[in-house]
Coordinates of N, CA, C and O in Angstrom, one line a residue:
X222 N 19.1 14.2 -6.7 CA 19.3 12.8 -6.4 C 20.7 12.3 -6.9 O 21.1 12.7 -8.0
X223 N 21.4 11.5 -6.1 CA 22.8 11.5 -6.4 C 22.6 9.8 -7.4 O 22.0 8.7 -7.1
X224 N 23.5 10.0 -8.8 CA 23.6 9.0 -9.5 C 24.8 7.8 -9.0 O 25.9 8.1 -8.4
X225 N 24.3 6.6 -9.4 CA 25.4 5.4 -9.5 C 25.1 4.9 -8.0 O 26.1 4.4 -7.5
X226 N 24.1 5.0 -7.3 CA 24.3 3.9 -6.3 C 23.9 2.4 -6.8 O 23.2 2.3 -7.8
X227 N 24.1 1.6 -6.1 CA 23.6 0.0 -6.3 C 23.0 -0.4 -5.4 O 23.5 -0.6 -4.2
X228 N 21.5 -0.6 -5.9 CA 21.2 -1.3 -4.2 C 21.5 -2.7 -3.7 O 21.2 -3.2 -2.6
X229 N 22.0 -3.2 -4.8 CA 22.3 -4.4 -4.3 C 23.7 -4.0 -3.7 O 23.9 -4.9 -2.8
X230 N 24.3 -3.6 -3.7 CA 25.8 -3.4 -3.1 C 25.4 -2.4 -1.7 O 26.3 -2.3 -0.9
X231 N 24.7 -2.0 -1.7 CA 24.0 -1.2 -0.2 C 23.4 -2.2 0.3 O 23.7 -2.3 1.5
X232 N 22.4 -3.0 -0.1 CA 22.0 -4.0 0.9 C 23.2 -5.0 1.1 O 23.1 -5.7 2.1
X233 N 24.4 -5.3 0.2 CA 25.2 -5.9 0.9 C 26.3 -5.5 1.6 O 27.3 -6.2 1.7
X234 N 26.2 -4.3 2.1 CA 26.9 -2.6 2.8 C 26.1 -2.9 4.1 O 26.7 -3.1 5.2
X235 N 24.8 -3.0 3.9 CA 23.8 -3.2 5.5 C 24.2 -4.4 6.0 O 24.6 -4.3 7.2
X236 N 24.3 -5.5 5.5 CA 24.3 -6.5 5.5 C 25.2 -7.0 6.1 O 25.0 -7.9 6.9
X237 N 26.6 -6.4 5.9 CA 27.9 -6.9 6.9 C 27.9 -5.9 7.8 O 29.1 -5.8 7.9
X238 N 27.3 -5.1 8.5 CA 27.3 -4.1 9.5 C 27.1 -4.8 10.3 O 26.6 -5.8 9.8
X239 N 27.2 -5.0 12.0 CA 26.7 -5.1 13.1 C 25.3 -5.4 12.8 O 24.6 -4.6 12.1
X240 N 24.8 -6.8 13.3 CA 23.7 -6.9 12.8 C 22.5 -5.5 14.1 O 22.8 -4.9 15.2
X241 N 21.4 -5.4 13.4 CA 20.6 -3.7 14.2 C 19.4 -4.7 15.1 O 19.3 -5.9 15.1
X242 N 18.8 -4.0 15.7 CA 18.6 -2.3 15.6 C 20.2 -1.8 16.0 O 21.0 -2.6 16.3
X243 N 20.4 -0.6 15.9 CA 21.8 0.0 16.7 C 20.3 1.0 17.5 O 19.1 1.2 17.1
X244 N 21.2 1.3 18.7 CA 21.0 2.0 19.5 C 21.6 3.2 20.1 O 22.8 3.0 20.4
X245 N 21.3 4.2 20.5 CA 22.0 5.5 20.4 C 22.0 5.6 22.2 O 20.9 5.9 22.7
X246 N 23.1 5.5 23.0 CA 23.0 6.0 24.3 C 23.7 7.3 24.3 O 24.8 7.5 23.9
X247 N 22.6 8.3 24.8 CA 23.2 10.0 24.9 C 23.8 9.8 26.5 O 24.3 10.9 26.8
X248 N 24.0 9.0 27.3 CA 24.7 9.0 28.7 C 25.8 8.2 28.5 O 26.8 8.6 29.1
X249 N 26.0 6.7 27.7 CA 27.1 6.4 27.7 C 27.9 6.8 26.2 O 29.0 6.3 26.0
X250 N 27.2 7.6 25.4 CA 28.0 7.6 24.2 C 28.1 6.9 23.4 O 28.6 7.3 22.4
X251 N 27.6 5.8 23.6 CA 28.3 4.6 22.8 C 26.9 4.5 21.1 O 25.8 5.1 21.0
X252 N 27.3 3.8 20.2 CA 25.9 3.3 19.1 C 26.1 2.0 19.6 O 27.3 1.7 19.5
X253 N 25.3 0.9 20.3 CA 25.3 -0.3 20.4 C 24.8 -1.1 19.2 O 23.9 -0.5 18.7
X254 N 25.2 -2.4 18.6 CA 24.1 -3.4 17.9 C 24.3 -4.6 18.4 O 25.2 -5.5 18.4
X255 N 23.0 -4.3 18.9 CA 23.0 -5.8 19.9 C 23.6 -5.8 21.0 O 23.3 -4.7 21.6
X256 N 24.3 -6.7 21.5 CA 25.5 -6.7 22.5 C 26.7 -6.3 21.9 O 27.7 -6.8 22.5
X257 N 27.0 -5.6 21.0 CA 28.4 -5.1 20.7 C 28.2 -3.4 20.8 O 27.1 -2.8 20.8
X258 N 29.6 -2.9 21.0 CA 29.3 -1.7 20.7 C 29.9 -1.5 19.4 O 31.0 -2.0 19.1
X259 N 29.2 -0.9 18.5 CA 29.7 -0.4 17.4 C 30.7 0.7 17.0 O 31.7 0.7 16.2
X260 N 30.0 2.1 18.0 CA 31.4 2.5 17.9 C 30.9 3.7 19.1 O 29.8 4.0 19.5
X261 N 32.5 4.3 19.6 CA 32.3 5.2 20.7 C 32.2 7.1 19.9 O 32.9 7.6 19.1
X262 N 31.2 7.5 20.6 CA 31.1 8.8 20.3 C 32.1 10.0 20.4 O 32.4 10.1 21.5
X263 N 32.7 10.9 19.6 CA 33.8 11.6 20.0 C 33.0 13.0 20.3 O 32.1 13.3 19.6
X264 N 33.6 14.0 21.5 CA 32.7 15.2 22.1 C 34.0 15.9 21.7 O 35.1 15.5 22.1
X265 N 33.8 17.0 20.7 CA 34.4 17.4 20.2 C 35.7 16.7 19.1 O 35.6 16.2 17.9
X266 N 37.3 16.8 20.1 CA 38.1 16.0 18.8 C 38.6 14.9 20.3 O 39.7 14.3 20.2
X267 N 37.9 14.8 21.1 CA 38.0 13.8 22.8 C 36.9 13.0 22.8 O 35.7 13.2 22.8
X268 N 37.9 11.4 22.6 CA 37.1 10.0 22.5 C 36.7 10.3 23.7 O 37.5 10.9 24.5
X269 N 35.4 10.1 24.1 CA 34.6 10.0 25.2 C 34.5 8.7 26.0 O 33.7 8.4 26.9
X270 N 35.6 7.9 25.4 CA 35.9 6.5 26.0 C 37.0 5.8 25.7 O 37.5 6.0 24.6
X271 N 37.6 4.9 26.3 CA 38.9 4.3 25.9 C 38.6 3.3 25.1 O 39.5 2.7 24.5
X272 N 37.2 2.7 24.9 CA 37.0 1.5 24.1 C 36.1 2.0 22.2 O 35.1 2.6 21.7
X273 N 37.0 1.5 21.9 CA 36.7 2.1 20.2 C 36.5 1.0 19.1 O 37.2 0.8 18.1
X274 N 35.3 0.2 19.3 CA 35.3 -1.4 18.5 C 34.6 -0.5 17.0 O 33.3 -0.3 16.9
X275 N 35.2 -0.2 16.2 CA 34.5 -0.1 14.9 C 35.1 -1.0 14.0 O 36.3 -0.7 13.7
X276 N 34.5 -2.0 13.3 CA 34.8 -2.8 12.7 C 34.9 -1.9 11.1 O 34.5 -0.8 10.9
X277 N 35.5 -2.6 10.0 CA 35.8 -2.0 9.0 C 34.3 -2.2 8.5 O 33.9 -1.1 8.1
X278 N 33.5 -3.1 8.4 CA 32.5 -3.3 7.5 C 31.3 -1.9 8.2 O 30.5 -1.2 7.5
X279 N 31.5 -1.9 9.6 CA 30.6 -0.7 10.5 C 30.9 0.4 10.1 O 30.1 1.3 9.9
X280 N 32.7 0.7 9.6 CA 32.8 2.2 9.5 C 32.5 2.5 8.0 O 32.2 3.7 7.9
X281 N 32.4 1.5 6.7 CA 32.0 1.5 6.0 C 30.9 1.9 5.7 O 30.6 2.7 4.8
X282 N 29.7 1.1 6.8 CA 28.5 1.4 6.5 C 28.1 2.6 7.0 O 27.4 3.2 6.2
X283 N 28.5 3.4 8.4 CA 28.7 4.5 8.6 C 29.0 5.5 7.9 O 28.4 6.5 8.0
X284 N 29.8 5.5 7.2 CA 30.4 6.6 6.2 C 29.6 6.2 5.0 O 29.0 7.2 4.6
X285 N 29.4 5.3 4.4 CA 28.8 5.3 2.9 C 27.2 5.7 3.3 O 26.5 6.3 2.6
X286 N 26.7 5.2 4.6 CA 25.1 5.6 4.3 C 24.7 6.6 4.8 O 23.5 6.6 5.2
X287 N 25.5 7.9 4.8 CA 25.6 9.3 4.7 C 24.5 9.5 3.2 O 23.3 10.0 3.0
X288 N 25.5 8.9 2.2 CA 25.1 9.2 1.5 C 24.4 8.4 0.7 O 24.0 9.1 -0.2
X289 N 23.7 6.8 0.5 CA 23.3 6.2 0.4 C 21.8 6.1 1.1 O 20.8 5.7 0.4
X290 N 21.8 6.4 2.3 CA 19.9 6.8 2.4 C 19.1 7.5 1.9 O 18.0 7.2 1.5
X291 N 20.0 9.1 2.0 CA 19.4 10.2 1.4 C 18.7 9.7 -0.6 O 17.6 10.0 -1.2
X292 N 19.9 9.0 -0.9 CA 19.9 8.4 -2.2 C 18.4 7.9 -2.3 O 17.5 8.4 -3.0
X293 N 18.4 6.4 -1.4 CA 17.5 5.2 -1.8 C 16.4 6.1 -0.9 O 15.4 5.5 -1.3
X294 N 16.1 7.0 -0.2 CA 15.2 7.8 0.3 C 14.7 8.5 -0.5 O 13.4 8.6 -0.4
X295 N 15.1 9.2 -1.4 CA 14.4 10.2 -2.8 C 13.9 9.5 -3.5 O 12.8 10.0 -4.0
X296 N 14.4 7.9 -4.1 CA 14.1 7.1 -4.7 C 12.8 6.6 -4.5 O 12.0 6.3 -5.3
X297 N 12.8 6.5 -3.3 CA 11.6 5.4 -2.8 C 10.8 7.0 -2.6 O 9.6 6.6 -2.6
X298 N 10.7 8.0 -2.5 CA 9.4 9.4 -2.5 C 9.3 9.4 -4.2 O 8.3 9.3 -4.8
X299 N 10.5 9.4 -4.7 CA 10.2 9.6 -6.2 C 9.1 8.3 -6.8 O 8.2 8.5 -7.6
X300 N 9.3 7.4 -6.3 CA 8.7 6.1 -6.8 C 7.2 6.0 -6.3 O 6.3 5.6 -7.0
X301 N 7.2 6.7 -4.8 CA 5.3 6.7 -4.5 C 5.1 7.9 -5.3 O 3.9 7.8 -5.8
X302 N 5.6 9.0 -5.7 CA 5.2 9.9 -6.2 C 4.7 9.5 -7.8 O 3.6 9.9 -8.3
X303 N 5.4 8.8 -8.4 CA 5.2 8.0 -9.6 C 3.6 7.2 -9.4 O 2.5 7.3 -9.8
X304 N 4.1 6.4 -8.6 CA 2.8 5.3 -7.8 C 1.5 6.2 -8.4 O 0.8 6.1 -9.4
X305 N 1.4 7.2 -7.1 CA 0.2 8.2 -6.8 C -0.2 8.7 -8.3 O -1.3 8.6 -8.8
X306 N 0.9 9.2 -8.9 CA 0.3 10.0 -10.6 C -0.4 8.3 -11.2 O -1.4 8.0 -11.8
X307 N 0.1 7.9 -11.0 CA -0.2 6.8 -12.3 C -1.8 6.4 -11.7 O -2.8 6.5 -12.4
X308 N -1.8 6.0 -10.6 CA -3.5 5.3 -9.9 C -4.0 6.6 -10.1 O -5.2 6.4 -10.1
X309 N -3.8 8.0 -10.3 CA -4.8 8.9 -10.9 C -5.1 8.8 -12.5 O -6.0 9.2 -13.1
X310 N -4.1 8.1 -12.9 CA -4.3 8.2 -14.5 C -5.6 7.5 -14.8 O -6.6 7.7 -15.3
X311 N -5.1 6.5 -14.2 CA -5.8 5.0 -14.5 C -7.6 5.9 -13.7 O -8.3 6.6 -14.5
X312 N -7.8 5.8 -12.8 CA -9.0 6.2 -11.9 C -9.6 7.3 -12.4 O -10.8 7.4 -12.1
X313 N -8.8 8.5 -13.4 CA -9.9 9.4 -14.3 C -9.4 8.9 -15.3 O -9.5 9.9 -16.0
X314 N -8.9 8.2 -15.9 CA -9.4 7.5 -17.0 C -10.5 6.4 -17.2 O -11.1 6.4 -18.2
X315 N -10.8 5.6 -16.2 CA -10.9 4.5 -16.5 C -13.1 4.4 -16.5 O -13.6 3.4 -16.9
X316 N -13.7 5.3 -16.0 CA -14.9 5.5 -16.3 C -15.3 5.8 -17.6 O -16.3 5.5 -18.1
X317 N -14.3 6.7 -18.3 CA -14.7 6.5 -19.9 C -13.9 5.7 -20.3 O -14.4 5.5 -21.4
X318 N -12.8 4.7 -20.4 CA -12.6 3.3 -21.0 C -13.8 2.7 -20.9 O -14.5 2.5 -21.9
X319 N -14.4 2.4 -19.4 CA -15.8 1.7 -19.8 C -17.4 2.2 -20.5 O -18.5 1.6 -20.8
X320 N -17.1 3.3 -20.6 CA -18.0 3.8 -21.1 C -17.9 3.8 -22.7 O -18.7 3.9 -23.6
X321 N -16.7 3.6 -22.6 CA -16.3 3.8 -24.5 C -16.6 1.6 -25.0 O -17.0 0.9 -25.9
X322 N -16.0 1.6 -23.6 CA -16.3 -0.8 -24.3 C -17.5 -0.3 -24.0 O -16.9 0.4 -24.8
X323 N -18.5 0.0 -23.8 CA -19.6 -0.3 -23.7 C -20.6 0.0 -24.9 O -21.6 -0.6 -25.3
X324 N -20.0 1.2 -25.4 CA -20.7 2.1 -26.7 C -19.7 1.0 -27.2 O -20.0 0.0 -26.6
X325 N -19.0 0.7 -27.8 CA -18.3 -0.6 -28.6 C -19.0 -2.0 -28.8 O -19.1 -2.7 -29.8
X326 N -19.6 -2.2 -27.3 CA -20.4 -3.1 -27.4 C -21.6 -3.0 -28.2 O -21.8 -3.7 -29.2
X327 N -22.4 -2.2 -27.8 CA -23.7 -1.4 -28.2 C -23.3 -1.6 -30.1 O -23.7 -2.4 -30.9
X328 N -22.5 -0.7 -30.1 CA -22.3 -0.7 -31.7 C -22.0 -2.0 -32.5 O -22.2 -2.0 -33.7
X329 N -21.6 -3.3 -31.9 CA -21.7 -4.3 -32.4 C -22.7 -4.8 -32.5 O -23.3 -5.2 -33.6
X330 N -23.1 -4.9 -31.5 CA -24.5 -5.9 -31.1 C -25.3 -5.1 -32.2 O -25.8 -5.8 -33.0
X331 N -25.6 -3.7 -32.4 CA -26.8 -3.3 -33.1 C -26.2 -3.8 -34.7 O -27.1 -3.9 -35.6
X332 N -24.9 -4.1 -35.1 CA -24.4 -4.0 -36.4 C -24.6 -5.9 -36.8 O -24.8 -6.4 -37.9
X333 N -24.5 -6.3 -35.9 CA -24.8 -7.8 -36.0 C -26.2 -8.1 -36.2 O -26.5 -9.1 -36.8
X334 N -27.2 -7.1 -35.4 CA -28.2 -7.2 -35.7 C -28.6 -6.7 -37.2 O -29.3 -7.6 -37.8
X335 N -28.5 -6.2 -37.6 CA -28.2 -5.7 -38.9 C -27.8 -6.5 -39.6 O -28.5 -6.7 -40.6
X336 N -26.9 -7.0 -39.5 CA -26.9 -8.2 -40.6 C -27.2 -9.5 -40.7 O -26.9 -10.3 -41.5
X337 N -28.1 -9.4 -39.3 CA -28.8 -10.9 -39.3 C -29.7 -10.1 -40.1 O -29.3 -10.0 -41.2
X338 N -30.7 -9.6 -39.8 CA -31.4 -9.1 -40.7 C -31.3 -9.3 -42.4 O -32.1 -9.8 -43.2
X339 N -30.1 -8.7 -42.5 CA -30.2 -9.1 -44.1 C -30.1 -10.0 -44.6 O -30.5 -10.2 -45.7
X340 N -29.2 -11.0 -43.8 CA -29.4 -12.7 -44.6 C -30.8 -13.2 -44.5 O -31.3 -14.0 -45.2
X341 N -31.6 -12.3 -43.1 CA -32.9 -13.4 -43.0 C -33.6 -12.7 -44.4 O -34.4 -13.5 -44.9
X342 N -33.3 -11.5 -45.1 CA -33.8 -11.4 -45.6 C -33.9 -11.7 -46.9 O -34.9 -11.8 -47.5
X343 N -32.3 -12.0 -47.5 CA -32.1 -13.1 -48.4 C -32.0 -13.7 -48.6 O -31.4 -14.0 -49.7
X344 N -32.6 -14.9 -47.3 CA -33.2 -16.1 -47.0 C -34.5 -16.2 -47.3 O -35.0 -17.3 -47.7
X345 N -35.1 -15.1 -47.2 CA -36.8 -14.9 -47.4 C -36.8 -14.9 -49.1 O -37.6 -15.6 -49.8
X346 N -36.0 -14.0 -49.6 CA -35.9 -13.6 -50.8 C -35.7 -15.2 -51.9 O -36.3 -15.4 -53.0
X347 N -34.4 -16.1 -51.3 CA -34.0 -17.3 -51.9 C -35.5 -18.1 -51.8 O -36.0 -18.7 -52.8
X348 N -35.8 -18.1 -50.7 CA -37.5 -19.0 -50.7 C -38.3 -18.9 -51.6 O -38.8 -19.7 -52.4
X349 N -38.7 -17.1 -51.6 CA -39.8 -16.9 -52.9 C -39.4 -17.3 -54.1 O -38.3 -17.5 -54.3
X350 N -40.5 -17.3 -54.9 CA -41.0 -17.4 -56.3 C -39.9 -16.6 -57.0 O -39.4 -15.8 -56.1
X351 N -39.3 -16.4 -58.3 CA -38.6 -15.7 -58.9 C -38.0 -16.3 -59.9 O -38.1 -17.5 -60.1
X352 N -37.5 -15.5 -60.6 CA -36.1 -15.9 -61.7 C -35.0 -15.5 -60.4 O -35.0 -14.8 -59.4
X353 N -33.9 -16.4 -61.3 CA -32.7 -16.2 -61.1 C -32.4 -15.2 -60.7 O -32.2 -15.0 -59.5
X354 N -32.2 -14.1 -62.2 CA -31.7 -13.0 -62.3 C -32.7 -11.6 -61.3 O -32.3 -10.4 -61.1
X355 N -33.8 -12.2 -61.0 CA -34.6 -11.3 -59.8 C -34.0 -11.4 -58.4 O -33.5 -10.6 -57.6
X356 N -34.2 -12.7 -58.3 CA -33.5 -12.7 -56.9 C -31.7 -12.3 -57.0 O -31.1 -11.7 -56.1
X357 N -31.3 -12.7 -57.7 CA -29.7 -12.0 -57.6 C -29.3 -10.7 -57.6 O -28.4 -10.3 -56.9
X358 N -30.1 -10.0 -58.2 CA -30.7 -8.7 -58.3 C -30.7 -7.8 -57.1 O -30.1 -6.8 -56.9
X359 N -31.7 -8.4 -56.3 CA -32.4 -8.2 -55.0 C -31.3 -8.4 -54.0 O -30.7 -7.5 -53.4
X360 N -31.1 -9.8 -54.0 CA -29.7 -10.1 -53.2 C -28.8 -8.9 -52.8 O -28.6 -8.3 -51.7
X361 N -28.1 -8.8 -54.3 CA -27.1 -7.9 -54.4 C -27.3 -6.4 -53.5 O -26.5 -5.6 -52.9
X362 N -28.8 -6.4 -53.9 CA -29.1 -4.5 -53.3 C -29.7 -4.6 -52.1 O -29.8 -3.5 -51.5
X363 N -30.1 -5.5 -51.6 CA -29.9 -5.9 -49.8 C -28.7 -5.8 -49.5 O -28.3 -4.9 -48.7
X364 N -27.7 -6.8 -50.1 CA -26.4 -6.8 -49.2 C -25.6 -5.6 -49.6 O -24.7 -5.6 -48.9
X365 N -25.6 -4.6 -50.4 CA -24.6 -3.6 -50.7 C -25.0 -2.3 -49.9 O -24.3 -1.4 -49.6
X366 N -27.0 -2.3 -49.4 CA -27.5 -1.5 -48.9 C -27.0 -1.4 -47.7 O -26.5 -0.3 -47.3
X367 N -27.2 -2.8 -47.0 CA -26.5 -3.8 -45.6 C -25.2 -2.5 -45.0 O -25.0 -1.6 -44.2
X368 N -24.6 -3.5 -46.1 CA -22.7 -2.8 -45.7 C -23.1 -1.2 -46.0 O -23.3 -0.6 -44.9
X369 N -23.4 -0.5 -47.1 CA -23.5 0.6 -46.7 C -23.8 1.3 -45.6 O -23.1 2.1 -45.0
X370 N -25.3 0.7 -45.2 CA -25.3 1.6 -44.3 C -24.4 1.2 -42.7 O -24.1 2.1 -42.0
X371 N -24.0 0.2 -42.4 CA -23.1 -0.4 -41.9 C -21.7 0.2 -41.9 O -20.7 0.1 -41.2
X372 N -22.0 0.8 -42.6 CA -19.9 1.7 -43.2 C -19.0 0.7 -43.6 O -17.8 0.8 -43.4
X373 N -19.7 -0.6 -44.6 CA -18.4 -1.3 -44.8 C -18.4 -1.3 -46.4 O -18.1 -2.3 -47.0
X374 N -18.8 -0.1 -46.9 CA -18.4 0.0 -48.4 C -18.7 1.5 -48.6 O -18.5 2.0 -49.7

């Protein structure tokens, strides 16, 4: 792939050319765009006609998009080729992303459940009968049991 083209300086290469389609006559020789001709065909090193309209901006574009298609041509295969890898990344990845948010989910919801549980439980515990120092006691060895088994201690 050839470096340092610009496409903005190629679309403004296309851009002052004979406006297109151009058209190719194999009987009169000629590339037409539009109603002009662009330029006359030579059969060997013999103009095949006396009329020779190539404008400077046509022979420009003629000669620079020699090399200039082939360019923005690899570009634009390299770029679907890019495209195509990546929507495979995504498309076998993306059944275990959801499979993994979902065990994520699961693992919350059961760990919230879990700790509703244990306030209800030292909620139950604050209600009953006790000393202080019983129910603080108790408290304490719910909630450290809680997180433990929880993995947050």
């Amino acid at each position: 792939m050839q470096a340092g083209r610009d496409a903005k300086k190629d679309l403004e290469m296309c851009g002052a050319a004979t406006d297109g389609p151009w058209e190719w006559s194999v009987f009169s020789r000629f590339i037409m765009g539009k109603d002009t001709v662009v330029a006359t065909i030579l059969e060997g090193d013999e103009v095949t006609s006396d009329i020779i309209a190539v404008s400077d901006e046509d022979a420009k574009f003629i000669v620079d998009s020699r090399v200039a298609l082939p360019h923005w041509i690899q570009r634009a295969v390299a770029a679907e080729e890019e495209v195509k890898r990546l929507q495979t990344a995504v498309f076998d990845t993306y059944p275990q992303m959801i499979t993994d948010r979902d065990n994520a989910l699961i693992a919350a919801k059961k760990r919230e459940e879990k700790l509703t549980e244990a306030l209800q439980m030292v909620t139950r515990e604050l209600e009953s009968e006790g000393t202080d120092r019983q129910i603080a006691r108790r408290m304490r060895k719910v909630a450290y049991d809680t997180l433990k088994e929880l993995r947050f201690v």
